[in-house]
C-alpha positions as YAML, in Angstrom:
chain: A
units: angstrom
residues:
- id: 1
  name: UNK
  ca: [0.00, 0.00, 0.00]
- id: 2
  name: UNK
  ca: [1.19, 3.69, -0.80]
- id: 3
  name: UNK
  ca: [2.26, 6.31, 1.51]
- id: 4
  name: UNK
  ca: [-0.70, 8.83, -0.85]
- id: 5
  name: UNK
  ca: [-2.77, 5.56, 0.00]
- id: 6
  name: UNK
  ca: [-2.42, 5.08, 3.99]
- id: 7
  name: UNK
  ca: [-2.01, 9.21, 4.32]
- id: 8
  name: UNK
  ca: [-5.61, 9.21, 2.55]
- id: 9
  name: UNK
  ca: [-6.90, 6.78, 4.75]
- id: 10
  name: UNK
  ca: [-5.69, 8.28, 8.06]
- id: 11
  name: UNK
  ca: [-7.00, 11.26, 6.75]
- id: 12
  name: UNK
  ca: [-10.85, 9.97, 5.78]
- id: 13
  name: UNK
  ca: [-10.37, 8.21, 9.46]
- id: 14
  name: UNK
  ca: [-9.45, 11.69, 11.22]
- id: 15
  name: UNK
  ca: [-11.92, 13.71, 9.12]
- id: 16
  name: UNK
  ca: [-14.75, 10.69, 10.24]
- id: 17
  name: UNK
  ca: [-13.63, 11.27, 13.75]
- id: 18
  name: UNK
  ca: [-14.03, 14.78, 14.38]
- id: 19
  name: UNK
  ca: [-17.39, 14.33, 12.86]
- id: 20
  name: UNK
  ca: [-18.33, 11.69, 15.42]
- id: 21
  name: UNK
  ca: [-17.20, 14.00, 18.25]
- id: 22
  name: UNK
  ca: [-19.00, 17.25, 16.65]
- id: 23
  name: UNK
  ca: [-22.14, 14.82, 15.96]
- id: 24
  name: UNK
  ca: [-21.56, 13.07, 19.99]
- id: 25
  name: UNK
  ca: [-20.31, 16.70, 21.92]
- id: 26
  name: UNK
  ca: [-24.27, 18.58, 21.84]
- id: 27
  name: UNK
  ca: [-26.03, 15.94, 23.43]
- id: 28
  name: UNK
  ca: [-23.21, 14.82, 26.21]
- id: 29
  name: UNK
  ca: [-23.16, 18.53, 27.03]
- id: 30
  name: UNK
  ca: [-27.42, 18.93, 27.44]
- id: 31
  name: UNK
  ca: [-27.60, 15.24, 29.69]
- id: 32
  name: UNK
  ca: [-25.02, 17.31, 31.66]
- id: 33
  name: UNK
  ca: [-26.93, 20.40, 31.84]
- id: 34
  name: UNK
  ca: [-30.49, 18.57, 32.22]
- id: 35
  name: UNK
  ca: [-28.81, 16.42, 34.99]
- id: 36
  name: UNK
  ca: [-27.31, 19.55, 36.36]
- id: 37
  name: UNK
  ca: [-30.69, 21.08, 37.09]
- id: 38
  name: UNK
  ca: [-32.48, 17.57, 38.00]
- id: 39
  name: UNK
  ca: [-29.88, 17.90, 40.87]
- id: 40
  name: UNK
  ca: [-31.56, 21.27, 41.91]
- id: 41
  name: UNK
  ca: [-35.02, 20.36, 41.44]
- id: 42
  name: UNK
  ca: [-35.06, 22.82, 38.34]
- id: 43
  name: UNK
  ca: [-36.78, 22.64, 35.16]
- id: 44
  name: UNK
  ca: [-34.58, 22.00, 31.61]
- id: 45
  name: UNK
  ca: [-35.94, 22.58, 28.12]
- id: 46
  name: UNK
  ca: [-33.81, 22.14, 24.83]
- id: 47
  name: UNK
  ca: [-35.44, 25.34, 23.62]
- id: 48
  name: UNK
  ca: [-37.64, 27.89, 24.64]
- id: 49
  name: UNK
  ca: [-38.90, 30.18, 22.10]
- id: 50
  name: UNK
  ca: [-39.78, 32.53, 24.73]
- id: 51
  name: UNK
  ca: [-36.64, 34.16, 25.72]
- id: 52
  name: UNK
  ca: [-35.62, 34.53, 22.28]
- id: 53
  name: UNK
  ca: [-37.48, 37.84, 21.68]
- id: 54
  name: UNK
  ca: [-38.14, 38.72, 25.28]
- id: 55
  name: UNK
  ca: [-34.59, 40.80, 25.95]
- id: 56
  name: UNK
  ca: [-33.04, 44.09, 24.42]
- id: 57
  name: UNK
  ca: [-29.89, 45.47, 23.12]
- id: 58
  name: UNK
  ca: [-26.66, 43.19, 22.24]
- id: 59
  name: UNK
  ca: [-26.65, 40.26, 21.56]
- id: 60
  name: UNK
  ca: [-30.83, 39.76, 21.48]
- id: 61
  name: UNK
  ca: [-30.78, 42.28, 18.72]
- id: 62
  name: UNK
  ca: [-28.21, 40.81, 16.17]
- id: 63
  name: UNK
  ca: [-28.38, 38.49, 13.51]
- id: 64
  name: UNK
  ca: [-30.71, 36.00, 12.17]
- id: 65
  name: UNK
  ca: [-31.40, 32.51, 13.51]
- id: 66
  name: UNK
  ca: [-32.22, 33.44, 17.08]
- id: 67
  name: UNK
  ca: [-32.05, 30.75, 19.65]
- id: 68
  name: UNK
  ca: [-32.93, 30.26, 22.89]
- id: 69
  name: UNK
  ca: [-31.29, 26.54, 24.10]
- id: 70
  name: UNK
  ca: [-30.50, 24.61, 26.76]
- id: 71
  name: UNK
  ca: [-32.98, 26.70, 29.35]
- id: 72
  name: UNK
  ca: [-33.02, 25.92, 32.80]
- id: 73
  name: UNK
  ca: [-35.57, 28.00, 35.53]
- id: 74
  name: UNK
  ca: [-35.88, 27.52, 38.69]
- id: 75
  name: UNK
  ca: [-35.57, 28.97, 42.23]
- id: 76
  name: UNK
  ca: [-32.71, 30.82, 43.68]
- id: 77
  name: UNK
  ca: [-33.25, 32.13, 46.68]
- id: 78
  name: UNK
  ca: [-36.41, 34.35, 46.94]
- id: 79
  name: UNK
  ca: [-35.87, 34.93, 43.17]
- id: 80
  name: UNK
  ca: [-37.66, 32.71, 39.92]
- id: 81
  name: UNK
  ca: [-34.38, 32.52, 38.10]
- id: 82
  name: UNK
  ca: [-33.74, 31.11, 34.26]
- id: 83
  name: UNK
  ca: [-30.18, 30.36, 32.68]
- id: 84
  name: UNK
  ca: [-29.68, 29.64, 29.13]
- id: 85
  name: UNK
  ca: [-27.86, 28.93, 26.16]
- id: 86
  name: UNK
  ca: [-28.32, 32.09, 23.33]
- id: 87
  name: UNK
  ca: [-26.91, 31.98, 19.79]
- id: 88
  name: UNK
  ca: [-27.66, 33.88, 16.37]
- id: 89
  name: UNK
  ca: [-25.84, 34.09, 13.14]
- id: 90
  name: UNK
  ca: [-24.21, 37.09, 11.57]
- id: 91
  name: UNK
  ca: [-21.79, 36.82, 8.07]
- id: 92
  name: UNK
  ca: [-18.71, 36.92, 8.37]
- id: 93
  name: UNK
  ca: [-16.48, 38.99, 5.47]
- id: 94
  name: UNK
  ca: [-16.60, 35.98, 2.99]
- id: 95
  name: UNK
  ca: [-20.71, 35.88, 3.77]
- id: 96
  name: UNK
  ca: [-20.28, 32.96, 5.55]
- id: 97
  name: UNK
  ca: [-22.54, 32.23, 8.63]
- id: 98
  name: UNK
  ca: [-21.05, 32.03, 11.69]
- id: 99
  name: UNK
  ca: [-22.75, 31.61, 14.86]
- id: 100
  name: UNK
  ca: [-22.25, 33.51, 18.17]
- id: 101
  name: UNK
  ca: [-22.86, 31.96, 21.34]
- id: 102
  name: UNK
  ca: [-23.35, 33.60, 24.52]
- id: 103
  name: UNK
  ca: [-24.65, 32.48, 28.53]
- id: 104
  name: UNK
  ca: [-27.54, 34.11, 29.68]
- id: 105
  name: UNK
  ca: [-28.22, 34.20, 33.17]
- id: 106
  name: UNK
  ca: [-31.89, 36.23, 34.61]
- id: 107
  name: UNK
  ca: [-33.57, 36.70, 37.96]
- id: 108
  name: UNK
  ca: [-37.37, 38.31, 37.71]
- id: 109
  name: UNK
  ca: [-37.70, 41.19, 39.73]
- id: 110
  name: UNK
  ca: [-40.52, 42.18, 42.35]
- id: 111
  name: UNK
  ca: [-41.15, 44.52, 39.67]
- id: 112
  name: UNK
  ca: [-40.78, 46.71, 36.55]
- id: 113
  name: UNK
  ca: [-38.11, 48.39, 36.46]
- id: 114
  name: UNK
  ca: [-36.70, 50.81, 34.06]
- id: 115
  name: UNK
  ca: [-34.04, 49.37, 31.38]
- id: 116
  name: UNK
  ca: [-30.30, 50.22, 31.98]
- id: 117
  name: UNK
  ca: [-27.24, 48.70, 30.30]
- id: 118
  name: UNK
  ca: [-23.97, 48.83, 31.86]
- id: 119
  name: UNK
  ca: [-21.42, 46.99, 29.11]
- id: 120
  name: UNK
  ca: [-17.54, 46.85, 28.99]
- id: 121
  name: UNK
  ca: [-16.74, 49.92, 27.20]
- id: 122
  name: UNK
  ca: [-15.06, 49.17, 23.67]
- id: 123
  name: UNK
  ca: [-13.25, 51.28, 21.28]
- id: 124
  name: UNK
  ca: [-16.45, 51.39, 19.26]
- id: 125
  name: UNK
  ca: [-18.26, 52.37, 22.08]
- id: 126
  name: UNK
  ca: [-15.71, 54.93, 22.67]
- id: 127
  name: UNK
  ca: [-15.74, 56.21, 19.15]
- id: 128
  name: UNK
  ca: [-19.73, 56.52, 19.47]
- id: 129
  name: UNK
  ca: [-19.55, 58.87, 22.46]
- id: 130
  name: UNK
  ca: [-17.43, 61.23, 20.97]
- id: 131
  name: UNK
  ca: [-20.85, 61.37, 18.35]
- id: 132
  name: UNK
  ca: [-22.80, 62.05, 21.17]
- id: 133
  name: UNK
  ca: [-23.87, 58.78, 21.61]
- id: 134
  name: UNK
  ca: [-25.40, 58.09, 25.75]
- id: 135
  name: UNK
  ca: [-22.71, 56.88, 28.43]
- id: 136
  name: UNK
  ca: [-23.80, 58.18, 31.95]
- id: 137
  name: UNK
  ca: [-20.30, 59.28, 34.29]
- id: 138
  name: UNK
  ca: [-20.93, 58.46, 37.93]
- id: 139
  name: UNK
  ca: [-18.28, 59.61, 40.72]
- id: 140
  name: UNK
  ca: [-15.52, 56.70, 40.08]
- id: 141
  name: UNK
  ca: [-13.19, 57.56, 36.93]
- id: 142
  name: UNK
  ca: [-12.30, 53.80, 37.33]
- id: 143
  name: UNK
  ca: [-15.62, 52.47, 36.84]
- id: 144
  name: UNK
  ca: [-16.16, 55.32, 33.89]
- id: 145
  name: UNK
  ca: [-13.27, 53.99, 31.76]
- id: 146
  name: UNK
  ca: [-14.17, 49.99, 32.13]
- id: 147
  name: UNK
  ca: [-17.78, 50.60, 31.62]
- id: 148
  name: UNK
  ca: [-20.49, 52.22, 29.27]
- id: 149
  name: UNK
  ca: [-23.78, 53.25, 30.97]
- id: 150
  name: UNK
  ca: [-27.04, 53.66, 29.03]
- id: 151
  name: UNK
  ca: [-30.72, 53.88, 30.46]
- id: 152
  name: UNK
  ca: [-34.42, 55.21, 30.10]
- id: 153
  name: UNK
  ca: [-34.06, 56.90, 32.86]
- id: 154
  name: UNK
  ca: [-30.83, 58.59, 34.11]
- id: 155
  name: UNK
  ca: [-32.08, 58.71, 37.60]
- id: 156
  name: UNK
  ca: [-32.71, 55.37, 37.96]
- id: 157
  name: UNK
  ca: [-29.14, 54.16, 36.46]
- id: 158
  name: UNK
  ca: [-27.57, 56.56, 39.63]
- id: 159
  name: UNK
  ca: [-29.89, 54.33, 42.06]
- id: 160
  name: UNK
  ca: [-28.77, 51.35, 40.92]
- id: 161
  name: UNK
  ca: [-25.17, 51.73, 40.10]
- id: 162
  name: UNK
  ca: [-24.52, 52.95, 43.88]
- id: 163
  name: UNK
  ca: [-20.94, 52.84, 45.19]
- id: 164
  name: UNK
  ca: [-21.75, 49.11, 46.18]
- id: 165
  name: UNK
  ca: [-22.53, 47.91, 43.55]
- id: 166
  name: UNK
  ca: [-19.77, 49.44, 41.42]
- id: 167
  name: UNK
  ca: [-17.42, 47.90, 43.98]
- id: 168
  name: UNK
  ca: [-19.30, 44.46, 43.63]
- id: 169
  name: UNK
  ca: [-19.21, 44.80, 39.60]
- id: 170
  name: UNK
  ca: [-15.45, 45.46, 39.45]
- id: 171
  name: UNK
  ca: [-14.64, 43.03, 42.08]
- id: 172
  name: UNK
  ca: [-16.34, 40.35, 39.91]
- id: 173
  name: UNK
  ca: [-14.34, 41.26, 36.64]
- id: 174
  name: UNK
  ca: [-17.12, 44.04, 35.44]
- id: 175
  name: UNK
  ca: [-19.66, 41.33, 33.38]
- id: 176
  name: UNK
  ca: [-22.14, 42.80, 31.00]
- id: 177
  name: UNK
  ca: [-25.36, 43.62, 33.00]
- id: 178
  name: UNK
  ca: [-28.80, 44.95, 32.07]
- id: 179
  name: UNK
  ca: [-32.27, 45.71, 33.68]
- id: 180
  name: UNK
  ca: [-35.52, 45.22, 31.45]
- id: 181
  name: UNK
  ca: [-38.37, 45.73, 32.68]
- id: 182
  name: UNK
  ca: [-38.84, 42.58, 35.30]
- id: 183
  name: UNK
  ca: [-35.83, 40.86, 34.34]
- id: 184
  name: UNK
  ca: [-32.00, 41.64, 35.33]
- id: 185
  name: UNK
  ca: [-29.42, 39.87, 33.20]
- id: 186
  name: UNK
  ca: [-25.74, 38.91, 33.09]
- id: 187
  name: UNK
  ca: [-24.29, 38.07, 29.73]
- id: 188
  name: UNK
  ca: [-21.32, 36.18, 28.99]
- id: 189
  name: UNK
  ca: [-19.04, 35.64, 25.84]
- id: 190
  name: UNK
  ca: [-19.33, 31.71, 25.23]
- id: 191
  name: UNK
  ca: [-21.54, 28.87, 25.83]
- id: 192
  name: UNK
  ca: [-23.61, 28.75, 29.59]
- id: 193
  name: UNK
  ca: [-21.33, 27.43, 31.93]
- id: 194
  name: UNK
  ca: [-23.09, 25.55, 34.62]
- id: 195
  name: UNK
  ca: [-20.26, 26.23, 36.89]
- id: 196
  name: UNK
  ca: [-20.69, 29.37, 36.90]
- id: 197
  name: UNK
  ca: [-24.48, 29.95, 36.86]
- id: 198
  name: UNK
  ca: [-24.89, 30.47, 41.18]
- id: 199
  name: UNK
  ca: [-21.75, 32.85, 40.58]
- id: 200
  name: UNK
  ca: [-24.03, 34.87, 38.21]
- id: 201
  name: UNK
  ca: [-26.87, 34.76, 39.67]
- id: 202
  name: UNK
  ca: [-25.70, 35.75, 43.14]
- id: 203
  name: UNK
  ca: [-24.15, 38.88, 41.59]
- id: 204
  name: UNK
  ca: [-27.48, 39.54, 40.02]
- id: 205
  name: UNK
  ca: [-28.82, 39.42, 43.61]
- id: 206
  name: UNK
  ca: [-26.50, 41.64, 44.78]
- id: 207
  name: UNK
  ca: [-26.86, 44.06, 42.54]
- id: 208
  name: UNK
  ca: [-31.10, 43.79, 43.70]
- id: 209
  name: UNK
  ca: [-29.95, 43.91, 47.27]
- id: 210
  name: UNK
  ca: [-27.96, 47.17, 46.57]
- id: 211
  name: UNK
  ca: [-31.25, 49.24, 45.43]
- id: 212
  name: UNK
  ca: [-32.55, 51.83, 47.86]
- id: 213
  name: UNK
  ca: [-35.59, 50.44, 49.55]
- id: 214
  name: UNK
  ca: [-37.51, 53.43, 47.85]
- id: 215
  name: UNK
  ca: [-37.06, 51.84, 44.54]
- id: 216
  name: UNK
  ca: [-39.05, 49.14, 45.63]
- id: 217
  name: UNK
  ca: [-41.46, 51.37, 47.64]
- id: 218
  name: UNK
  ca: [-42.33, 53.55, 45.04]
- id: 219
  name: UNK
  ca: [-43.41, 50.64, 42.90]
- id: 220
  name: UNK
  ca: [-45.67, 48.92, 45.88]
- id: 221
  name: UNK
  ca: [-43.70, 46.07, 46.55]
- id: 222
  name: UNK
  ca: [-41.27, 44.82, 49.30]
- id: 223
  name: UNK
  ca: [-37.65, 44.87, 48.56]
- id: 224
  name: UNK
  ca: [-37.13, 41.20, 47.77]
- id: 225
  name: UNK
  ca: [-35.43, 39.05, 50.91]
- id: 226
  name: UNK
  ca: [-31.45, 38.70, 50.95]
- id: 227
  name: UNK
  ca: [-30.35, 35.77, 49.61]
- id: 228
  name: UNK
  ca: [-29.11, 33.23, 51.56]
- id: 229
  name: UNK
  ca: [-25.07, 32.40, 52.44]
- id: 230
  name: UNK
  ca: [-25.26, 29.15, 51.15]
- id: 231
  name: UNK
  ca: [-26.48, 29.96, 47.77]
- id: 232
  name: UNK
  ca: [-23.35, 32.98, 47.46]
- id: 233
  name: UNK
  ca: [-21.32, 30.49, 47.82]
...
């Protein structure tokens, strides 16, 4: 037999392989996520159309081929809390699609609040502000440089992003967080993690516990509970 004839070969056999593992790799990684919130007593779907139009701004605004996977919701704490799997499409420069993948992590709120965005700041965010575009300054130049600020409702955005809670965001490597309407949201680059879904969510408590208790008053509602040690942990 050749060397063109056995290189060939190894090659179909490496080529079948990484196929297998592509074809094998989604559904070891859901039983491990399902079994993950079976452990917890929380509910898993493969999809759920639901949050795929239910959240603004990047990345729930981008591309085509929405998706929603993965989901699991359950309770944390006083909180109903959902994490899940979101990916869309864009072309890439040779109009290829390429899919981006992001973790989504949620606790719903006592209740509506007004939407805010806090994101890492980026060149291109940078080069939008000096067109004008929103970024709201609060006392820390620190927190300023690593972070963009957009809301509804400037007031608001100074309640929430209190000296705590700027302390708590940089402290935790300054993740992209939003408020909308009865949801507030941590986003993160890559696939959901199920390592790090308490970590998220507890900062997304946090952040709730941080409020003034007029927030909640003003609204009619109770400031929700703190969460318990156990579940920071």
């Amino acid at each position: 037999m050749s060397e063109a004839v056995v290189l060939a070969i190894l090659c179909a056999v490496a080529v079948a392989g990484l196929a297998m593992v592509e074809w094998h790799w989604p559904g070891r990684r859901r039983a491990r996520i399902a079994d993950w919130a079976a452990a917890r007593g929380w509910r898993y779907a493969p999809r759920d159309r639901r949050w795929e139009g239910l959240l603004a701004g990047f990345p729930f605004d981008r591309g085509s081929f929405q998706r929603a996977q993965n989901v699991v919701i359950g309770a944390f704490g006083p909180y109903a809390a959902a994490a899940f799997d979101y990916s869309y499409r864009s072309n890439d420069r040779n109009d290829f699609l390429i899919a981006q993948r992001f973790g989504v992590h949620v606790l719903r709120l006592p209740a509506e609040l007004p939407w805010v965005h806090l994101s890492p700041e980026t060149l291109a965010d940078r080069a939008a502000k000096l067109l004008g575009a929103q970024d709201i300054d609060f006392e820390s130049e620190e927190f300023n440089r690593v972070y963009r600020v957009q809301a509804s409702d400037p007031r608001f955005a100074s309640d929430l992003v209190n000296p705590r809670t700027m302390d708590l965001l940089m402290q935790r490597g300054a993740p992209d967080l939003r408020v909308h309407g009865r949801h507030i949201v941590v986003v993160t680059a890559g696939p959901l993690d199920v390592a790090l879904i308490d970590t998220a969510l507890a900062l997304l408590a946090g952040v709730c516990e941080n409020l003034p208790s007029f927030v909640w008053s003003e609204r009619g509602v109770a400031p929700p509970p703190p969460l318990a040690n156990e579940a920071r942990s």
